[in-house]
Each structure stands twice: as structure tokens, then as C-alpha cells.
Coordinates of C-alpha atoms in Angstrom, one line a residue:
M661 CA 0.0 0.0 0.0
T662 CA 1.0 3.5 -0.5
A663 CA 0.6 6.5 1.8
P664 CA -2.5 8.6 1.5
R665 CA -2.0 11.4 -0.8
P666 CA -3.8 14.6 0.0
S667 CA -5.9 16.4 -2.5
K668 CA -4.5 19.2 -4.4
V669 CA -6.3 22.5 -4.2
A670 CA -5.0 25.4 -6.0
G671 CA -3.2 28.0 -4.0
I672 CA -3.2 25.8 -1.0
K673 CA 0.1 24.0 0.2
P674 CA -0.3 20.9 2.1
S675 CA 0.5 21.4 5.9
F676 CA 2.4 18.2 6.3
S677 CA 5.3 16.6 4.4
P678 CA 5.0 13.2 2.8
P679 CA 6.7 10.4 4.9
P680 CA 10.1 9.5 3.6
Q681 CA 10.3 6.3 1.8
T682 CA 12.6 3.4 3.2
P683 CA 15.7 3.3 1.0
R684 CA 17.2 0.0 -0.4
P685 CA 20.2 -1.3 1.5
D686 CA 22.6 -1.0 -1.5
A687 CA 21.6 2.5 -2.1
A688 CA 22.4 3.5 1.4
D689 CA 25.8 1.8 1.2
S690 CA 26.6 3.7 -2.1
E691 CA 25.7 7.0 -0.5
E692 CA 27.9 6.3 2.6
A693 CA 30.9 5.5 0.4
A694 CA 30.4 8.5 -1.7
A695 CA 30.2 10.6 1.4
T696 CA 33.3 9.1 2.8
E697 CA 35.2 9.5 -0.5
S698 CA 34.2 13.1 -0.7
G699 CA 35.3 13.7 2.7
S700 CA 38.7 12.1 2.2
T701 CA 39.1 14.1 -0.9
A702 CA 38.4 17.2 0.7
G703 CA 40.8 16.7 3.8
G704 CA 43.6 14.6 2.0
A705 CA 45.0 17.2 -0.3
P706 CA 47.0 19.1 2.4
G707 CA 48.6 15.9 3.6
R708 CA 49.7 14.9 0.1
E709 CA 51.2 18.4 -0.5
R710 CA 53.1 18.2 2.9
E711 CA 54.5 14.8 1.9
R712 CA 55.5 16.1 -1.5
R713 CA 57.3 19.1 0.0
G714 CA 59.0 16.9 2.6
R715 CA 60.4 14.6 -0.1
Q716 CA 61.6 17.7 -2.1
R717 CA 63.3 19.0 1.1
D718 CA 65.0 15.6 1.5
R719 CA 66.2 15.7 -2.1
D720 CA 67.5 19.3 -1.8
R721 CA 69.4 18.3 1.4
E722 CA 70.9 15.4 -0.3
R723 CA 71.9 17.4 -3.2
H724 CA 73.4 20.0 -1.0
R725 CA 75.4 17.3 0.9
E726 CA 76.6 15.9 -2.4
R727 CA 77.6 19.4 -3.6
R728 CA 79.5 19.9 -0.3
N729 CA 81.1 16.6 -0.6
Q730 CA 82.1 17.3 -4.2
E731 CA 83.5 20.7 -3.2
R732 CA 85.5 19.2 -0.3
R733 CA 86.9 16.4 -2.6
S734 CA 87.8 19.2 -5.2
Q735 CA 89.5 21.2 -2.5
E736 CA 91.4 18.0 -1.3
Q737 CA 92.4 17.2 -4.9
L738 CA 93.6 20.8 -5.5
S739 CA 95.5 20.7 -2.2
D740 CA 97.1 17.4 -3.1
L741 CA 98.0 18.5 -6.6
T742 CA 99.5 21.8 -5.2
A743 CA 101.6 19.8 -2.8
L744 CA 102.7 17.3 -5.4
H745 CA 103.6 20.2 -7.7
A746 CA 105.8 21.9 -5.0
L747 CA 107.5 18.5 -4.2
T748 CA 108.1 17.6 -7.8
T749 CA 109.5 21.1 -8.5
E750 CA 112.0 20.6 -5.7
L751 CA 112.9 17.1 -7.0
A752 CA 113.5 18.5 -10.5
R753 CA 116.1 20.9 -9.1
T754 CA 118.3 18.0 -8.0
D755 CA 121.1 17.0 -10.5
T756 CA 122.8 14.3 -8.6
L757 CA 121.6 10.8 -7.6
D758 CA 122.3 11.3 -4.0
G759 CA 120.5 14.8 -4.0
A760 CA 117.4 13.1 -5.6
L761 CA 117.3 10.3 -3.2
H762 CA 117.4 12.6 -0.1
E763 CA 114.7 14.7 -1.6
I764 CA 112.5 11.6 -2.1
L765 CA 113.0 10.7 1.4
R766 CA 112.1 14.3 2.6
A767 CA 109.0 14.5 0.3
G768 CA 107.8 10.9 1.3
A769 CA 108.1 11.9 5.0
A770 CA 106.0 15.0 4.4
L771 CA 103.3 13.1 2.6
L772 CA 103.2 10.3 5.2
G773 CA 103.5 12.5 8.2
T774 CA 106.8 11.2 9.7
H775 CA 110.3 12.4 9.8
R776 CA 112.6 9.4 9.4
G777 CA 113.3 6.9 6.6
L778 CA 115.9 5.2 4.5
I779 CA 116.3 4.1 0.9
A780 CA 118.2 0.9 -0.1
L781 CA 119.5 1.1 -3.8
E782 CA 119.9 -2.0 -6.1
P783 CA 123.6 -2.5 -6.9
T784 CA 122.7 -1.9 -10.6
A785 CA 121.3 1.5 -9.9
T786 CA 124.8 3.1 -9.5
T787 CA 127.7 1.4 -11.1
G788 CA 126.4 -2.2 -11.6
T789 CA 129.2 -3.6 -9.4
A790 CA 129.0 -1.6 -6.2
P791 CA 127.3 -3.1 -3.2
E792 CA 123.9 -2.2 -2.0
R793 CA 123.7 1.4 -0.9
T794 CA 121.6 2.7 2.1
I795 CA 120.7 6.4 2.4
G796 CA 118.9 7.6 5.6
L797 CA 116.8 10.5 6.6
G798 CA 116.8 11.4 10.4
L799 CA 119.0 8.3 11.1
A800 CA 122.7 8.3 12.1
H801 CA 125.2 6.0 10.5
A802 CA 125.1 3.8 13.5
D803 CA 121.3 3.5 13.2
L804 CA 121.6 2.5 9.6
G805 CA 124.1 -0.1 10.6
Q806 CA 121.8 -1.6 13.3
I807 CA 118.9 -1.7 10.7
E808 CA 121.2 -3.6 8.4
T809 CA 121.6 -6.3 11.1
V810 CA 117.9 -7.3 10.9
P811 CA 117.6 -10.4 9.0
R812 CA 116.7 -10.0 5.4
S813 CA 113.7 -12.2 5.7
S814 CA 112.2 -9.8 8.2
A815 CA 113.3 -6.3 6.9
A816 CA 110.7 -5.2 4.4
Y817 CA 113.1 -3.2 2.2
A818 CA 115.4 -6.2 1.9
R819 CA 112.5 -8.5 1.0
I820 CA 111.5 -6.0 -1.8
L821 CA 115.1 -6.0 -3.2
D822 CA 115.4 -9.8 -2.9
G823 CA 111.9 -10.2 -4.7
T824 CA 110.5 -12.1 -1.8
A825 CA 108.1 -9.5 -0.7
D826 CA 104.5 -10.6 -1.0
L827 CA 102.7 -7.6 -2.5
E828 CA 99.6 -9.6 -3.7
D829 CA 96.2 -8.4 -2.9
P830 CA 95.1 -10.0 0.4
S831 CA 91.5 -10.2 -0.8
G832 CA 92.5 -12.7 -3.5
G833 CA 92.9 -10.4 -6.4
R834 CA 95.8 -10.1 -8.9
P835 CA 99.3 -9.2 -7.5
T836 CA 99.7 -5.5 -7.1
A837 CA 102.5 -4.2 -9.3
P838 CA 104.7 -1.3 -8.2
P839 CA 103.3 2.1 -9.1
G840 CA 103.9 2.9 -12.7
A841 CA 105.0 -0.7 -13.6
P842 CA 103.3 -2.5 -16.5
G843 CA 100.0 -3.9 -15.4
A844 CA 99.9 -1.7 -12.4
A845 CA 96.5 -0.3 -11.4
P846 CA 96.2 3.5 -11.7
S847 CA 96.9 5.5 -8.7
G848 CA 94.0 5.3 -6.2
A849 CA 92.4 2.4 -8.1
V850 CA 91.3 -0.7 -6.2
P851 CA 91.6 -4.1 -7.7
S852 CA 88.4 -5.6 -8.8
G853 CA 86.4 -7.2 -6.1
A854 CA 88.6 -5.8 -3.4
A855 CA 87.8 -3.0 -0.9
P856 CA 90.4 -0.4 -0.3
S857 CA 93.0 -1.9 2.0
G858 CA 94.2 -0.2 5.1
G859 CA 97.7 -1.4 4.3
T860 CA 99.9 -4.5 4.3
R861 CA 102.7 -5.1 6.8
A862 CA 106.3 -5.3 6.7
A863 CA 107.9 -2.0 6.1
D864 CA 110.9 -2.6 8.1
G865 CA 109.7 -5.7 9.0
T866 CA 107.5 -8.2 7.5
G867 CA 105.2 -11.2 7.7
E868 CA 102.4 -13.0 6.0
P869 CA 99.9 -10.7 4.4
S870 CA 96.5 -10.6 6.1
G871 CA 93.7 -8.5 4.6
T872 CA 91.9 -5.6 6.3
T873 CA 89.8 -3.1 4.6
A874 CA 89.7 0.6 5.0
G875 CA 86.5 2.4 6.0
T876 CA 85.6 0.2 9.0
P877 CA 85.7 1.8 12.5
D878 CA 88.9 1.4 14.2
A879 CA 89.2 0.1 17.7
P880 CA 90.3 2.7 20.3
G881 CA 94.1 2.7 20.7
T882 CA 94.9 0.8 17.6
A883 CA 96.4 1.9 14.3
P884 CA 93.8 3.0 11.7
G885 CA 92.3 0.0 9.9
T886 CA 94.1 -2.7 12.0
A887 CA 93.4 -4.8 15.0
P888 CA 95.7 -4.9 17.9
G889 CA 98.8 -7.1 17.2
T890 CA 98.1 -7.3 13.5
A891 CA 101.0 -8.8 11.6
P892 CA 102.7 -7.2 8.7
R893 CA 100.7 -7.2 5.5
A894 CA 101.0 -5.9 2.0
A895 CA 99.3 -2.7 1.0
T896 CA 96.8 -2.8 -1.9
G897 CA 95.0 -0.4 -4.1
A898 CA 96.7 3.1 -3.9
A899 CA 100.1 1.9 -3.5
S900 CA 101.7 -1.5 -3.3
G901 CA 103.9 -1.7 -0.3
I902 CA 104.5 -3.4 3.0
V903 CA 103.1 -1.8 6.2
C904 CA 103.8 -2.8 9.8
P905 CA 101.6 -0.7 12.0
D906 CA 102.9 -2.1 15.4
I907 CA 106.3 -3.7 15.2
A908 CA 106.4 -4.5 19.0
T909 CA 103.2 -6.7 18.8
A910 CA 104.0 -8.3 15.4
E911 CA 105.1 -11.9 16.5
E912 CA 105.9 -12.8 12.8
L913 CA 108.8 -10.5 12.8
D914 CA 112.3 -11.7 13.8
P915 CA 113.1 -10.9 17.4
R916 CA 116.2 -9.1 16.2
H917 CA 113.9 -6.8 14.2
R918 CA 111.8 -5.9 17.2
E919 CA 115.0 -5.4 19.3
V920 CA 116.5 -2.9 16.8
A921 CA 113.2 -1.0 16.4
A922 CA 113.0 -0.5 20.2
R923 CA 116.7 0.5 20.5
I924 CA 116.4 3.0 17.7
G925 CA 112.9 4.2 18.7
Y926 CA 110.5 3.5 15.9
A927 CA 107.2 1.6 16.4
A928 CA 105.8 1.4 12.8
S929 CA 107.0 1.3 9.3
Y930 CA 105.9 1.5 5.6
A931 CA 107.9 0.4 2.7
V932 CA 107.4 0.6 -1.0
P933 CA 109.5 -0.5 -4.0
L934 CA 111.0 2.2 -6.1
S935 CA 110.3 1.1 -9.8
T936 CA 110.0 2.9 -13.1
A937 CA 107.2 2.6 -15.6
D938 CA 109.1 0.1 -17.6
G939 CA 109.5 -2.2 -14.5
T940 CA 113.1 -1.4 -13.8
R941 CA 113.6 -1.6 -10.0
L942 CA 115.8 1.0 -8.5
G943 CA 115.5 0.0 -4.9
A944 CA 113.2 0.2 -2.0
A945 CA 112.2 3.0 0.4
V946 CA 111.0 2.7 4.1
W947 CA 109.5 5.4 6.3
L948 CA 109.5 4.9 10.1
Y949 CA 106.9 6.2 12.6
D950 CA 107.5 6.9 16.2
E951 CA 104.2 5.5 17.3
P952 CA 102.1 2.6 16.2
T953 CA 100.1 3.8 13.1
E954 CA 100.0 3.4 9.4
P955 CA 99.4 5.9 6.5
S956 CA 95.9 6.5 5.3
T957 CA 94.6 5.7 1.9
R958 CA 95.0 9.2 0.7
Q959 CA 98.5 9.4 1.9
R960 CA 99.3 6.2 0.1
Q961 CA 97.7 7.6 -3.1
Q962 CA 99.7 10.8 -2.8
L963 CA 102.9 8.9 -2.3
A964 CA 102.2 6.7 -5.3
R965 CA 101.6 9.6 -7.5
Y966 CA 104.8 11.3 -6.4
L967 CA 106.8 8.3 -6.9
Q968 CA 105.6 7.8 -10.5
Q969 CA 107.5 11.0 -11.3
A970 CA 110.3 10.6 -8.7
T971 CA 111.4 7.2 -10.0
E972 CA 111.7 8.3 -13.5
H973 CA 113.8 11.3 -12.5
T974 CA 115.9 9.1 -10.3
A975 CA 116.5 6.6 -13.1
R976 CA 117.8 9.2 -15.4
L977 CA 120.2 10.4 -12.7
A978 CA 121.2 6.8 -11.9
D979 CA 122.0 6.3 -15.6
L980 CA 124.0 9.5 -15.7
A981 CA 125.9 8.5 -12.5
R982 CA 126.6 5.1 -14.0
A983 CA 127.9 6.8 -17.1
R984 CA 130.1 9.1 -15.2
A985 CA 131.4 6.3 -13.0
E986 CA 132.3 4.4 -16.1
L987 CA 133.9 7.4 -17.7
T988 CA 135.9 8.1 -14.4
A989 CA 137.1 4.5 -14.3
L990 CA 138.2 4.8 -18.0
R991 CA 140.0 8.1 -17.3
E992 CA 141.8 6.7 -14.2
E993 CA 142.9 3.7 -16.3
L994 CA 144.4 6.0 -18.9
L995 CA 146.5 7.9 -16.1
P996 CA 149.3 6.3 -14.2
S997 CA 148.1 4.1 -11.4
T998 CA 151.3 4.6 -9.4
L999 CA 154.2 7.1 -9.6
P1000 CA 157.7 5.6 -10.4
R1001 CA 160.5 5.3 -7.8
V1002 CA 163.6 7.1 -9.1
P1003 CA 166.6 7.6 -6.8
G1004 CA 167.2 11.2 -5.9
V1005 CA 163.6 12.3 -6.5
R1006 CA 160.4 12.1 -4.5
L1007 CA 157.1 12.5 -6.3
A1008 CA 153.5 13.4 -5.3
V1009 CA 150.4 14.2 -7.4
R1010 CA 146.9 15.6 -6.9
H1011 CA 144.2 15.2 -9.5
R1012 CA 140.6 16.5 -9.5
T1013 CA 138.3 16.2 -12.4
G1014 CA 134.5 16.7 -13.1
P1015 CA 132.0 15.0 -15.3
R1016 CA 132.4 17.6 -18.0
G1017 CA 136.1 17.5 -17.8
G1018 CA 138.6 14.7 -18.3
G1019 CA 141.0 16.2 -20.8
D1020 CA 144.0 16.9 -18.4
W1021 CA 146.6 14.4 -17.8
Y1022 CA 150.1 14.0 -16.0
D1023 CA 152.8 11.5 -16.3
A1024 CA 156.1 10.6 -14.7
L1025 CA 158.3 8.0 -16.5
P1026 CA 161.8 6.7 -15.8
L1027 CA 164.1 7.3 -18.8
P1028 CA 167.5 5.9 -19.8
D1029 CA 170.6 6.8 -17.7
G1030 CA 168.6 7.2 -14.6
A1031 CA 166.7 10.3 -15.9
L1032 CA 163.1 11.2 -15.2
G1033 CA 160.4 12.6 -17.5
L1034 CA 157.7 14.8 -16.2
A1035 CA 154.7 15.8 -18.2
V1036 CA 151.5 17.8 -17.7
G1037 CA 149.0 18.6 -20.3
G1038 CA 145.4 19.1 -21.2
V1039 CA 143.1 18.6 -24.3
T1040 CA 140.5 21.2 -25.1
G1041 CA 137.0 20.2 -24.6
G1042 CA 135.5 17.7 -22.2
G1043 CA 133.6 14.5 -21.9
P1044 CA 134.4 11.1 -23.6
T1045 CA 135.9 12.9 -26.6
A1046 CA 138.5 14.7 -24.5
V1047 CA 139.3 11.6 -22.4
A1048 CA 139.9 9.6 -25.7
G1049 CA 142.2 12.3 -27.0
M1050 CA 144.0 12.7 -23.7
G1051 CA 144.7 8.9 -23.7
R1052 CA 146.2 9.0 -27.2
L1053 CA 148.3 12.1 -26.7
R1054 CA 149.7 10.7 -23.3
A1055 CA 150.6 7.5 -25.0
A1056 CA 152.3 9.2 -28.0
L1057 CA 154.3 11.5 -25.6
R1058 CA 155.6 8.5 -23.6
A1059 CA 156.9 7.0 -26.8
Y1060 CA 158.6 10.2 -28.0
A1061 CA 160.0 10.8 -24.5
A1062 CA 161.5 7.3 -24.5
M1063 CA 163.3 7.8 -27.8
E1064 CA 164.3 11.6 -27.6
G1065 CA 163.4 12.7 -24.0
E1066 CA 166.7 14.5 -23.6
D1067 CA 165.3 17.1 -26.0
P1068 CA 161.9 18.4 -24.7
V1069 CA 161.6 20.6 -27.8
A1070 CA 161.8 17.7 -30.1
V1071 CA 159.3 15.7 -28.0
L1072 CA 156.6 18.4 -28.3
S1073 CA 157.4 19.1 -31.8
D1074 CA 156.7 15.5 -32.8
L1075 CA 153.6 15.5 -30.7
E1076 CA 152.3 18.6 -32.5
L1077 CA 153.0 17.0 -35.9
L1078 CA 151.0 13.8 -34.8
L1079 CA 148.1 16.0 -33.6
R1080 CA 147.9 18.0 -36.8
L1081 CA 147.9 14.8 -39.0
T1082 CA 145.6 12.6 -37.0
E1083 CA 143.3 15.0 -35.1
P1084 CA 143.2 18.3 -37.0
S1085 CA 140.2 19.6 -35.0
C1086 CA 141.9 19.1 -31.6
S1087 CA 144.3 21.4 -29.7
A1088 CA 146.2 20.8 -26.5
T1089 CA 148.5 22.4 -24.1
A1090 CA 151.6 20.4 -22.8
L1091 CA 154.7 20.8 -20.7
F1092 CA 157.5 18.3 -20.7
A1093 CA 160.5 18.3 -18.3
Y1094 CA 163.7 16.2 -18.6
A1095 CA 165.3 15.9 -15.2
E1096 CA 168.6 14.4 -14.2
P1097 CA 168.3 13.7 -10.5
G1098 CA 172.1 13.4 -10.0
T1099 CA 172.9 16.9 -11.0
R1100 CA 169.4 18.3 -10.4
R1101 CA 169.5 19.8 -13.9
V1102 CA 166.1 20.1 -15.6
L1103 CA 165.2 20.9 -19.2
I1104 CA 161.7 22.2 -19.7
A1105 CA 159.7 23.1 -22.8
G1106 CA 156.0 24.2 -22.9
A1107 CA 153.4 24.6 -25.4
G1108 CA 150.7 27.2 -24.2
H1109 CA 151.1 25.7 -20.7
C1110 CA 151.6 27.5 -17.3
P1111 CA 155.2 27.8 -16.1
P1112 CA 156.2 25.4 -13.3
L1113 CA 157.1 26.8 -9.9
I1114 CA 160.4 26.3 -7.9
V1115 CA 159.7 25.9 -4.2
G1116 CA 162.5 25.7 -1.7
P1117 CA 163.7 26.9 1.7
E1118 CA 165.2 30.0 0.3
R1119 CA 163.1 30.8 -2.9
V1120 CA 159.8 30.5 -4.4
E1121 CA 159.8 31.5 -8.1
P1122 CA 158.4 30.5 -11.5
V1123 CA 160.6 29.0 -14.3
E1124 CA 161.0 31.4 -17.0
T1125 CA 159.8 29.5 -20.0
T1126 CA 159.3 31.0 -23.5
L1127 CA 155.7 31.9 -24.3
S1128 CA 154.4 29.6 -27.1
A1129 CA 151.0 28.6 -28.7
P1130 CA 149.3 25.4 -27.7
L1131 CA 149.8 22.3 -29.9
G1132 CA 147.7 22.2 -33.0
M1133 CA 147.2 26.0 -33.3
L1134 CA 150.0 26.8 -35.7
S1135 CA 151.1 25.2 -38.9
C1136 CA 154.6 24.6 -37.5
W1137 CA 155.2 24.8 -33.6
E1138 CA 158.6 25.3 -32.2
A1139 CA 159.9 27.1 -29.1
P1140 CA 163.2 27.0 -27.2
S1141 CA 163.5 25.1 -24.0
A1142 CA 164.6 26.5 -20.6
T1143 CA 167.2 24.9 -18.4
V1144 CA 167.2 25.3 -14.6
T1145 CA 169.4 23.8 -11.9
L1146 CA 167.6 23.1 -8.6
R1147 CA 169.2 23.2 -5.2
A1148 CA 169.0 20.3 -2.8
G1149 CA 165.7 20.1 -1.1
E1150 CA 163.9 22.1 -3.7
T1151 CA 160.7 21.0 -5.4
L1152 CA 159.5 21.6 -8.9
L1153 CA 155.7 22.1 -8.9
C1154 CA 154.0 21.6 -12.2
Y1155 CA 150.2 22.3 -12.5
S1156 CA 147.4 22.7 -15.0
D1157 CA 145.6 25.9 -15.7
G1158 CA 142.5 24.3 -14.2
L1159 CA 144.0 25.1 -10.8
L1160 CA 143.9 28.7 -11.5
H1161 CA 140.6 28.7 -13.4
R1162 CA 138.8 27.2 -10.5
T1163 CA 139.6 30.2 -8.3
G1164 CA 137.3 32.2 -10.4
D1165 CA 139.8 35.0 -10.3
P1166 CA 141.7 36.6 -13.3
M1167 CA 144.8 34.5 -14.2
D1168 CA 147.3 37.0 -12.8
Q1169 CA 145.4 37.2 -9.4
A1170 CA 145.0 33.4 -9.4
F1171 CA 148.8 32.9 -10.0
T1172 CA 149.5 35.4 -7.1
R1173 CA 147.4 33.2 -4.8
L1174 CA 149.3 30.1 -5.9
H1175 CA 152.8 31.9 -5.4
G1176 CA 151.5 33.1 -1.8
A1177 CA 150.3 29.6 -1.0
A1178 CA 153.7 28.0 -1.9
A1179 CA 155.7 30.8 -0.2
N1180 CA 153.7 30.6 3.1
A1181 CA 154.1 26.8 3.3
P1182 CA 155.7 25.8 6.7
R1183 CA 159.1 24.3 6.5
E1184 CA 158.0 20.8 7.2
V1185 CA 155.4 21.0 4.5
R1186 CA 158.1 22.1 2.0
D1187 CA 160.2 19.1 2.9
D1188 CA 157.3 16.7 1.9
P1189 CA 156.1 16.9 -1.7
D1190 CA 152.9 15.1 -0.8
A1191 CA 152.2 17.6 2.0
L1192 CA 153.2 20.5 -0.2
A1193 CA 150.9 19.4 -3.0
E1194 CA 147.9 19.1 -0.5
H1195 CA 148.7 22.3 1.2
V1196 CA 148.9 24.3 -2.2
L1197 CA 145.6 22.7 -3.3
R1198 CA 143.6 23.4 -0.2
T1199 CA 145.0 27.0 0.1
V1200 CA 144.5 28.0 -3.6
L1201 CA 141.0 26.3 -3.6
P1202 CA 139.6 26.6 -0.1
G1203 CA 136.4 24.9 1.0
P1204 CA 134.5 22.9 -1.5
L1205 CA 136.4 24.2 -4.6
A1206 CA 139.0 21.6 -4.5
D1207 CA 136.6 18.6 -4.4
Q1208 CA 133.6 20.0 -6.2
P1209 CA 132.5 17.0 -8.2
D1210 CA 130.6 18.8 -11.0
H1211 CA 133.2 21.6 -11.7
P1212 CA 134.1 21.8 -15.5
E1213 CA 137.8 22.5 -14.8
D1214 CA 140.2 19.7 -14.1
V1215 CA 143.1 20.2 -11.6
V1216 CA 146.5 18.7 -11.7
L1217 CA 149.3 19.1 -9.2
L1218 CA 152.6 17.3 -9.9
A1219 CA 155.4 17.8 -7.3
A1220 CA 159.0 16.6 -7.7
R1221 CA 161.3 17.1 -4.8
F1222 CA 165.1 16.7 -5.6

């Protein structure tokens, strides 16, 4: 049934509302769901907006942190590159092997935060036959001697030199080649599948490698990246090396090693091989720490980058030192190994030469009838060419002196003719003296050479020789000889012009200095030709001038006391 419907009357509104109809259950549920959805839509928009803004702030903060980290890394890289530039610039200024090695030790100590270290060179890095050399920083000779008493199986530098050091990646990767060697990982790179290592032990001591990774929290009171009592292990990643963070607790080390470390006062060490890009091994370097510790990964990377440049520079200087050593050996073989013993005469000599010199020579040879021939000369130029020319001229002069030594002018004339015919582009100075010890009579001829000096108890004066041109300068050389008779106890002092040139003064002032040095020599010095030669050398060339190894001027002093 339906509810009664009131009658409709025009203009009259019913006084009561019709009763509501009972809705269907499904319709009620639909209305309730729509209302709920409408309410959720109206009140959820601000929440989603807050969530979106929160996520945006998180992304902004993450980007800001990344930018700050990138800026910090850029600043660190710039600082590292600036430090490397300064250190390599200092290294480039070195021009000797020892100077470069000391600079490498100093730079490595600055990069690793220590102040002591040593470098052990391979024998082939210098002359090829010399024994192993050790150079120290902050270590006395006695300290180096004690370190060398450590068994080679325990000392890291010795294991690197002997090729027994285990520089393999402790995580099982490929062996870590020395920085710059073929197949080596780039500086700072980590072998595939390996985390950056905190180091590997054995710098000045060594043991079996045990891998530890950098980036993990360190236990209080332990070396970074290591556990207490960690044994020596091989460093991986940034630089292949052997690090021993706590020598006192490393039971794998030889007891002598721990004893030496305690006596000298170092507690940790870090050793690396010194190898060039082509794999040539120059030696090994070790830096020592006063306290148990080890270098960080960044420090190892810096050291590896520095050594890539330093080893190449050192290799060039080592090759140069080897060539100079061979040239010096050749030059010494071309000069008299000993001075002859001639009755009535005592001889002494001083000879100094540099890598760019080598053309000056001296000689003293016994002649027939008890006579003595004295010669001093020099070939123009320097280096191997001058050394070879010096050897040929000295040999020729000995031959001419043996045949006609009593006539010094004839000896030099024949030598000049030989020089013009066989070496037209070469010139030389020479002085030859024919001495008769029994009568103390000396005949002297010179070709462009400095006059000898007579030094005795009562006089110091030069021998007046005739001025003449050097050999090879004129089409026909000839000059008269000078004859002097020495008194008993007097010394004939022959010298090369390099003695005067090394002073840096004009020739007349340098000769005045030479004359004064001989005149002021004490009487006991004048009586000994060896002491007189040493006195004159040290007085005319004070300080380092007499022994300066890289000076271009050779020095010869030949003293004959009658």
C-alpha cells in the first residue's frame, strides 16, 4: 500500500510533508561510500602536499650534501696537486743521484706524516758492481748499521730488493704491481672485487699478508684500519707496499727486528718499491713512525703519484751517475796508477776532475841513464771525446820521450805534428821536463802551458819559459827550452791551468794566490812533496772548490822534490 496522498487544491500548500520512503540497502551503502570518499578528498590534499614538500626538502638536502662533498673532494684534490707540484719542483732541481734520493725521502716523510726513513738502492742503480747502498733521513750511520743487522727475511726493504716481498692483494685479487709498472693499477684504483685496503705489513719488518679493509671503524688505541697485534701485510690499491703498524706486537717479525726497532725508537713502518714505468727496479724506500700507526689511503695515493714522477727522474740520474762512473774508471785507467820510484827524487800528485772535464793528464816515467820525464797537459773540450784524445796524446808523448826525452822541444814538436795529422780539429797544451836527479838539472819546454814553480827553503819563483802557442794552433810549432838547476831540497811544482781557473779570479790574481800559498807553506810542509801538494791545493782552492765533483775544470798538481 502507498501512503494517502492529500488532495491538491489550487493555491493551498499541504500542511504536512510526505513520509520518507525506506531506501534500499544497496543505495544506502553507495551514498555512505560516496560521502566518505568526498570527505577524504576534501581533507587529504594538504597531507599529500606536505608529503611532496618533505620529499623535495630531502632531495634538496641530499643534493646540498653531495655538492658539499664534491667541493670538499675538489679542494682536497687541489690541495694534493698543489703539494705534489711543489714537491716535484724541488725534486726537479736535483742534479745528482744522492740529491734526488734525499729529496725523495724528505718528500715521502712530508706526505706520510713522519720524519725518518731510508732508501736501499739496487747495486745496478749506480755502477752495476757496487754493493747495496743505504741512504737515511733522520738516522745516524750507527742507526743504519743496526737496521742492516735485521735478517733480510724480516726487513721489508730487503724483501723487496730480494724479490720475496708478497705484494699480492690479500683479498685474493691479482698481485699489485709497483706504481707505474706495466699492469699496475692506476693511482688510487682498487683491484676488482677488493675493498680499499688499510695497508699491508712489513715496512721494516714483514710477515704474512692478512687483509683488512679501510673504511671500517677502528678500535680505540689501535692503528687505523688494523686490529691490535696485526702482523705485517702488503698494501693494496693506492700503492703496493708493506706496512707494519705495530712492530712490537707483530710476532711474525724476527726478534732481532723488534729489538732494533725498540733501540732506535720506531714503532711502525711503511715500505714501497722504487720502480720505473718500464719495470726497472731501482731499490726500496722505508719510512719509520715513532708511534704505532699506518698511512691513510689518501697518503698512500699521494705517495704513489709522487713516486711515479720521482722514480723516472731518479732513473735518469742513476744512468747518468753510471755513465760518469764508467767514464771516471776509464779516465783513471788512462792515467798512471802509481808514480815511479827514481833515486834522488820524491814524487806526489793531486788530480781532480769533473763529469764535464777529463782532458787533463799528467805523467812521470823513468828514462835511460837514470833520468826522469815529467809531463802535464790538457786537451781542449771535455767528456768522452776529450778523455779519448788525452789517452792518445799521453801514449804518444811517452813514446817520443823514451826515444828523444833529452830534447823536450823535439818531443813536443813530434807530438804537435802527430796532432795535426791525426786530429786536426783538436788542440792541446803540454809541458815536458827532462830531469837528471844526480845533477838536479832540468830541461823544460812548454806549449801554451803554465810555467812550473820552484819551491825551496830560500826561494819560491816560476821557471821563465818562452811563451808559445798550444799544440795544433800553428802550422809549425817550435819554441826554445829552458834549463834550470835546482838546489838540494827544492821542489819543482807543475800544475794545470784548471788550478787557476777554478779560483774564479783573473789569471794574474790566481797565480799570485798560488805563489803566496807556496811561499807561506811551513818548512816541514816544503820538505814533503805530498804535504806540499795538499797544502797548495787546499790554500788556492779553499772549501769545496778543491773537491767540487761537477766543476768543469780539471786540476793537476805534480810535485817532484830533488
